[in-house]
PDB file of C-alpha atoms in Angstrom:
ATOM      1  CA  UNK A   1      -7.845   0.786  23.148  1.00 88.00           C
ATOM      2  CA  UNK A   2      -5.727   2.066  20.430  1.00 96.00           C
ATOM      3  CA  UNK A   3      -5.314   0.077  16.937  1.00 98.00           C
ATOM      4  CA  UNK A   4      -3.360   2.186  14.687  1.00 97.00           C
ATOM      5  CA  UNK A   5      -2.519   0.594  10.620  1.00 97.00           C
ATOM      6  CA  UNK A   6       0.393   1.283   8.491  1.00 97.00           C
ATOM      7  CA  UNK A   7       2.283  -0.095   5.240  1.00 97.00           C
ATOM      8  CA  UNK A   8      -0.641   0.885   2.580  1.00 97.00           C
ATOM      9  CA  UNK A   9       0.499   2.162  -0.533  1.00 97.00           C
ATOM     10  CA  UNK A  10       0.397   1.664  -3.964  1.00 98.00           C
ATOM     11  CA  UNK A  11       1.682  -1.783  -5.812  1.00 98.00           C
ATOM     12  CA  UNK A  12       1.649  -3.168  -9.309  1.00 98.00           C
ATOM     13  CA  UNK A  13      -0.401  -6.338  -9.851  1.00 98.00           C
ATOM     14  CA  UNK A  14       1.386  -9.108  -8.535  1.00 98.00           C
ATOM     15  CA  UNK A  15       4.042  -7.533  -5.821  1.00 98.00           C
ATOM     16  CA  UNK A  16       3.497  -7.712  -2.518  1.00 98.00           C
ATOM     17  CA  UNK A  17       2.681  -5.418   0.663  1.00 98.00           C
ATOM     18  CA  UNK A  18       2.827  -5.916   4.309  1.00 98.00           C
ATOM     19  CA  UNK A  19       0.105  -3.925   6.640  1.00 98.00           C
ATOM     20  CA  UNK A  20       1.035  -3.840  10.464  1.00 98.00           C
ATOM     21  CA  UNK A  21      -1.388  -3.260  13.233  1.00 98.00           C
ATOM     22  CA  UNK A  22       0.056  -1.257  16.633  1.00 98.00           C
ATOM     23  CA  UNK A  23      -2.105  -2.516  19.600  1.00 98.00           C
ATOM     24  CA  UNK A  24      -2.152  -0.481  22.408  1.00 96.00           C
ATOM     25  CA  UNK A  25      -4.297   0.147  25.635  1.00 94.00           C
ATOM     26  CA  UNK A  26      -5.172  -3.463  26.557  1.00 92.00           C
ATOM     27  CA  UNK A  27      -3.106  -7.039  27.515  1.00 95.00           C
ATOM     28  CA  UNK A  28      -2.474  -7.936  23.366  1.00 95.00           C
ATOM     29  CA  UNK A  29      -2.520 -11.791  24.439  1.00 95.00           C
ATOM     30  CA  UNK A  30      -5.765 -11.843  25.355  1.00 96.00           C
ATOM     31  CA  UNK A  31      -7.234 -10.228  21.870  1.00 97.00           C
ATOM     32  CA  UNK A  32      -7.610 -11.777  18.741  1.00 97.00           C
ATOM     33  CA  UNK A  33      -7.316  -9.626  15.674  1.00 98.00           C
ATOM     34  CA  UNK A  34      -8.289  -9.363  11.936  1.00 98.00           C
ATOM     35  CA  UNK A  35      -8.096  -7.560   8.737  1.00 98.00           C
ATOM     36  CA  UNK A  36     -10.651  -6.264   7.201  1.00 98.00           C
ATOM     37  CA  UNK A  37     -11.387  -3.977   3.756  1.00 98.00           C
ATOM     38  CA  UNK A  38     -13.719  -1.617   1.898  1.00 98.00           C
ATOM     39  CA  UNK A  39     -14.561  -0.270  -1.205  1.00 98.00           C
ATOM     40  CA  UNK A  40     -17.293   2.327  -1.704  1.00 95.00           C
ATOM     41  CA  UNK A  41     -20.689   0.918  -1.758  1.00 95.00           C
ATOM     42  CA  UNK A  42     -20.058  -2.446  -0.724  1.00 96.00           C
ATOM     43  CA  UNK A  43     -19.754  -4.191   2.625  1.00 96.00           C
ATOM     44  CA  UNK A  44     -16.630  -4.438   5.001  1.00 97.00           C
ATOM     45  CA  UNK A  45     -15.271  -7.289   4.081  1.00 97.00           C
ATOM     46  CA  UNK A  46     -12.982  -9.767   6.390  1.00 98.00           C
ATOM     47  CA  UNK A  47      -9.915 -11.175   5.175  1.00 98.00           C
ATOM     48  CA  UNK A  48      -8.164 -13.019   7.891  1.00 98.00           C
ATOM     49  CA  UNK A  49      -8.275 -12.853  11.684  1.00 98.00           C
ATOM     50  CA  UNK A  50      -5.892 -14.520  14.306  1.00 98.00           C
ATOM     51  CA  UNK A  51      -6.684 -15.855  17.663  1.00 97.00           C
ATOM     52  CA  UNK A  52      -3.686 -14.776  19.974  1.00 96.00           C
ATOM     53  CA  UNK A  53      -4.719 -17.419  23.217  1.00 95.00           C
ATOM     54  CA  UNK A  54      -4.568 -20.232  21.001  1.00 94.00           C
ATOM     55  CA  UNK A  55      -3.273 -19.151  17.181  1.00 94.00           C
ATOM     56  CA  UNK A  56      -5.596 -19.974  15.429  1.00 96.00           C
ATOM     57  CA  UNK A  57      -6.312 -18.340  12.084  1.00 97.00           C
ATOM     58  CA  UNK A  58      -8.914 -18.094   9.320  1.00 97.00           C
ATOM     59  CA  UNK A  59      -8.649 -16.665   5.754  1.00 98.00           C
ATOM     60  CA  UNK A  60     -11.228 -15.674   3.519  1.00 98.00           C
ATOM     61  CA  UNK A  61     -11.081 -17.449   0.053  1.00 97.00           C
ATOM     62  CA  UNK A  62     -10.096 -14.192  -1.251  1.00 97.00           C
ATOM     63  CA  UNK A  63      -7.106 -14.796   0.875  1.00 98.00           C
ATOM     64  CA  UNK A  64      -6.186 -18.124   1.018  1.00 98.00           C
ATOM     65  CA  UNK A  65      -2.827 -18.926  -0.450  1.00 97.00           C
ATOM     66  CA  UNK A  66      -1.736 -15.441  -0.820  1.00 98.00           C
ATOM     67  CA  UNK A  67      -2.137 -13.638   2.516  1.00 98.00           C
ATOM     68  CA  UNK A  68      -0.607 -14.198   6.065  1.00 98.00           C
ATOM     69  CA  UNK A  69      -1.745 -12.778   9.115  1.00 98.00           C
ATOM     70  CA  UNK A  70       0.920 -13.101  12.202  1.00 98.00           C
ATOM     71  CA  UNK A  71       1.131 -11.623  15.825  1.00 98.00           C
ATOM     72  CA  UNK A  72       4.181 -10.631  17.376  1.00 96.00           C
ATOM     73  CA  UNK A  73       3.345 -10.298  21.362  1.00 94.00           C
ATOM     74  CA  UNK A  74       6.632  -8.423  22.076  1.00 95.00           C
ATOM     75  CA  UNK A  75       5.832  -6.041  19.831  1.00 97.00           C
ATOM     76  CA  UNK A  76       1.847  -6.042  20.419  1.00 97.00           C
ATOM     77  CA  UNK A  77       1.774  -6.014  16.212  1.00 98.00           C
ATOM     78  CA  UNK A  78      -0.118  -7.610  13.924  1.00 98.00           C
ATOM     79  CA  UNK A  79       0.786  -7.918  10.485  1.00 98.00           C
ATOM     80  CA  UNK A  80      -0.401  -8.482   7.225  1.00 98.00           C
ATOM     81  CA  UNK A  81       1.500  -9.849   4.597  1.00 98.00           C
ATOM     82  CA  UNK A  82       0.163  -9.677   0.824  1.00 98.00           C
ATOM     83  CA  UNK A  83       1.638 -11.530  -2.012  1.00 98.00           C
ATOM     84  CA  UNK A  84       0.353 -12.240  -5.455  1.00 98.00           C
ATOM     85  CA  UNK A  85      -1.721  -8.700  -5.077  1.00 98.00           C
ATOM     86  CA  UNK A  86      -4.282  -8.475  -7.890  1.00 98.00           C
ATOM     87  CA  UNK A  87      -6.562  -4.897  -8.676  1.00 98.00           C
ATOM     88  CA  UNK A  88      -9.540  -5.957  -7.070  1.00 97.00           C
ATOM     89  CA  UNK A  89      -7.047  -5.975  -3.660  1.00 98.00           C
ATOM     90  CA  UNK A  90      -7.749  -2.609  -4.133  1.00 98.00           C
ATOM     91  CA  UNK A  91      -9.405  -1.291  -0.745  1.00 98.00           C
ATOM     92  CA  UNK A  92      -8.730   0.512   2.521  1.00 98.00           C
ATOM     93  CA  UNK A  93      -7.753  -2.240   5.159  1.00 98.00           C
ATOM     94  CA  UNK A  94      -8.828  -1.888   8.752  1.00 98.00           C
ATOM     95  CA  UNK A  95      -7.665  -3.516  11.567  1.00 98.00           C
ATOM     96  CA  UNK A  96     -10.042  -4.971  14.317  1.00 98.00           C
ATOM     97  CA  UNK A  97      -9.739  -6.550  17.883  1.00 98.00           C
ATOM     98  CA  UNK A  98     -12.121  -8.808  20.183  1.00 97.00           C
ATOM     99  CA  UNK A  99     -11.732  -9.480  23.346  1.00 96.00           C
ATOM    100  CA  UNK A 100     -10.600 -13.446  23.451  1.00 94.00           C
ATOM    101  CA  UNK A 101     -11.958 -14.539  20.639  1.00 93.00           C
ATOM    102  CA  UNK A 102     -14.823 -13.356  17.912  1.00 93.00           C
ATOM    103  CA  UNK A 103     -18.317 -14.879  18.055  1.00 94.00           C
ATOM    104  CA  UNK A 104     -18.257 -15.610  14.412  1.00 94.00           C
ATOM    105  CA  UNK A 105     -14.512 -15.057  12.296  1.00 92.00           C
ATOM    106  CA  UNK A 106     -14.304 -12.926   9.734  1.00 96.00           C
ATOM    107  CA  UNK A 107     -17.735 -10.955  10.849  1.00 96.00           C
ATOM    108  CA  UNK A 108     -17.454  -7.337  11.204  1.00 96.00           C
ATOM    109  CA  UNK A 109     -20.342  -7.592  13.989  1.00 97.00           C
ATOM    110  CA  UNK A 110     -18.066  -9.507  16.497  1.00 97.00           C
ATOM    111  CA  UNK A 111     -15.268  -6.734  16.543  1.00 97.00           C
ATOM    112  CA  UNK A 112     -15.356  -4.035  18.959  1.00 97.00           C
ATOM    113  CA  UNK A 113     -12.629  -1.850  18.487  1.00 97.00           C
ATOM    114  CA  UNK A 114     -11.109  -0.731  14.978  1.00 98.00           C
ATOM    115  CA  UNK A 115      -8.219   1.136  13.497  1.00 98.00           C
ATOM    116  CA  UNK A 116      -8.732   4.124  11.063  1.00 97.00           C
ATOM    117  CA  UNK A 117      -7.653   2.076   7.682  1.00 97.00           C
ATOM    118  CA  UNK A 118      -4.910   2.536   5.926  1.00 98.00           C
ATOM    119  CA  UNK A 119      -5.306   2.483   1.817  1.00 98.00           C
ATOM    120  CA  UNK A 120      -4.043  -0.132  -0.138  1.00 98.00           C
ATOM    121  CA  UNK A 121      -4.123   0.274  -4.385  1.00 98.00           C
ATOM    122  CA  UNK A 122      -2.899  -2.409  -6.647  1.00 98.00           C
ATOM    123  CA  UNK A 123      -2.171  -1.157 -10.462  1.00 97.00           C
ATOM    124  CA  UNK A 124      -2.675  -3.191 -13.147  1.00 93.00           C
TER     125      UNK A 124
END
């Protein structure tokens, strides 16, 4: 199992990025997938996670309004798209898969497999 994150970088408060997830090393329909970030000293922290069987998706508050998650099976990718990006954005973003679905969403504890991260900064 292979999860491997790209599209951090640096934006201004307000602009937008997209992060994409490359799945590899399992059947991609069968996993559901989230986002997740961290800043030093504080807790991974999910942000919105996507049931491939059955679509389903949930957003953290943080998130709602301003983030999409989407999975594109042909591709095995999952994307992140970030709009309205604010400073305290500011964190690396992981990627995480479950097998079906996750016993509770947005809970680091029900992932099993993670990408490395991939930085995201927002200027203000």
């Amino acid at each position: 199992v292979q999860l491997v994150e790209s599209g951090g970088g640096l934006v201004q408060s307000g602009g937008s990025l997209t992060l994409s997830c490359a799945a590899s090393g399992f059947t991609f329909d069968d996993f559901a997938f989230a986002w997740f970030r961290q800043v030093p000293g504080k807790e991974r922290e999910g942000v919105a996670d996507i049931v491939n069987r059955d679509g389903r998706t949930n957003y953290a508050e943080s998130a709602k309004g301003r983030f999409t998650i989407s999975s594109d099976n042909a591709k095995n990718t999952v994307t992140l798209r970030m709009d309205r990006l604010k400073p305290e954005d500011t964190a690396v973003y992981y990627c995480a898969a479950e097998y079906l679905w996750p016993d509770f969403p947005l809970a680091a504890d029900s992932y099993d497999y993670w990408g490395q991260g991939t930085q995201v900064t927002v200027s203000s």
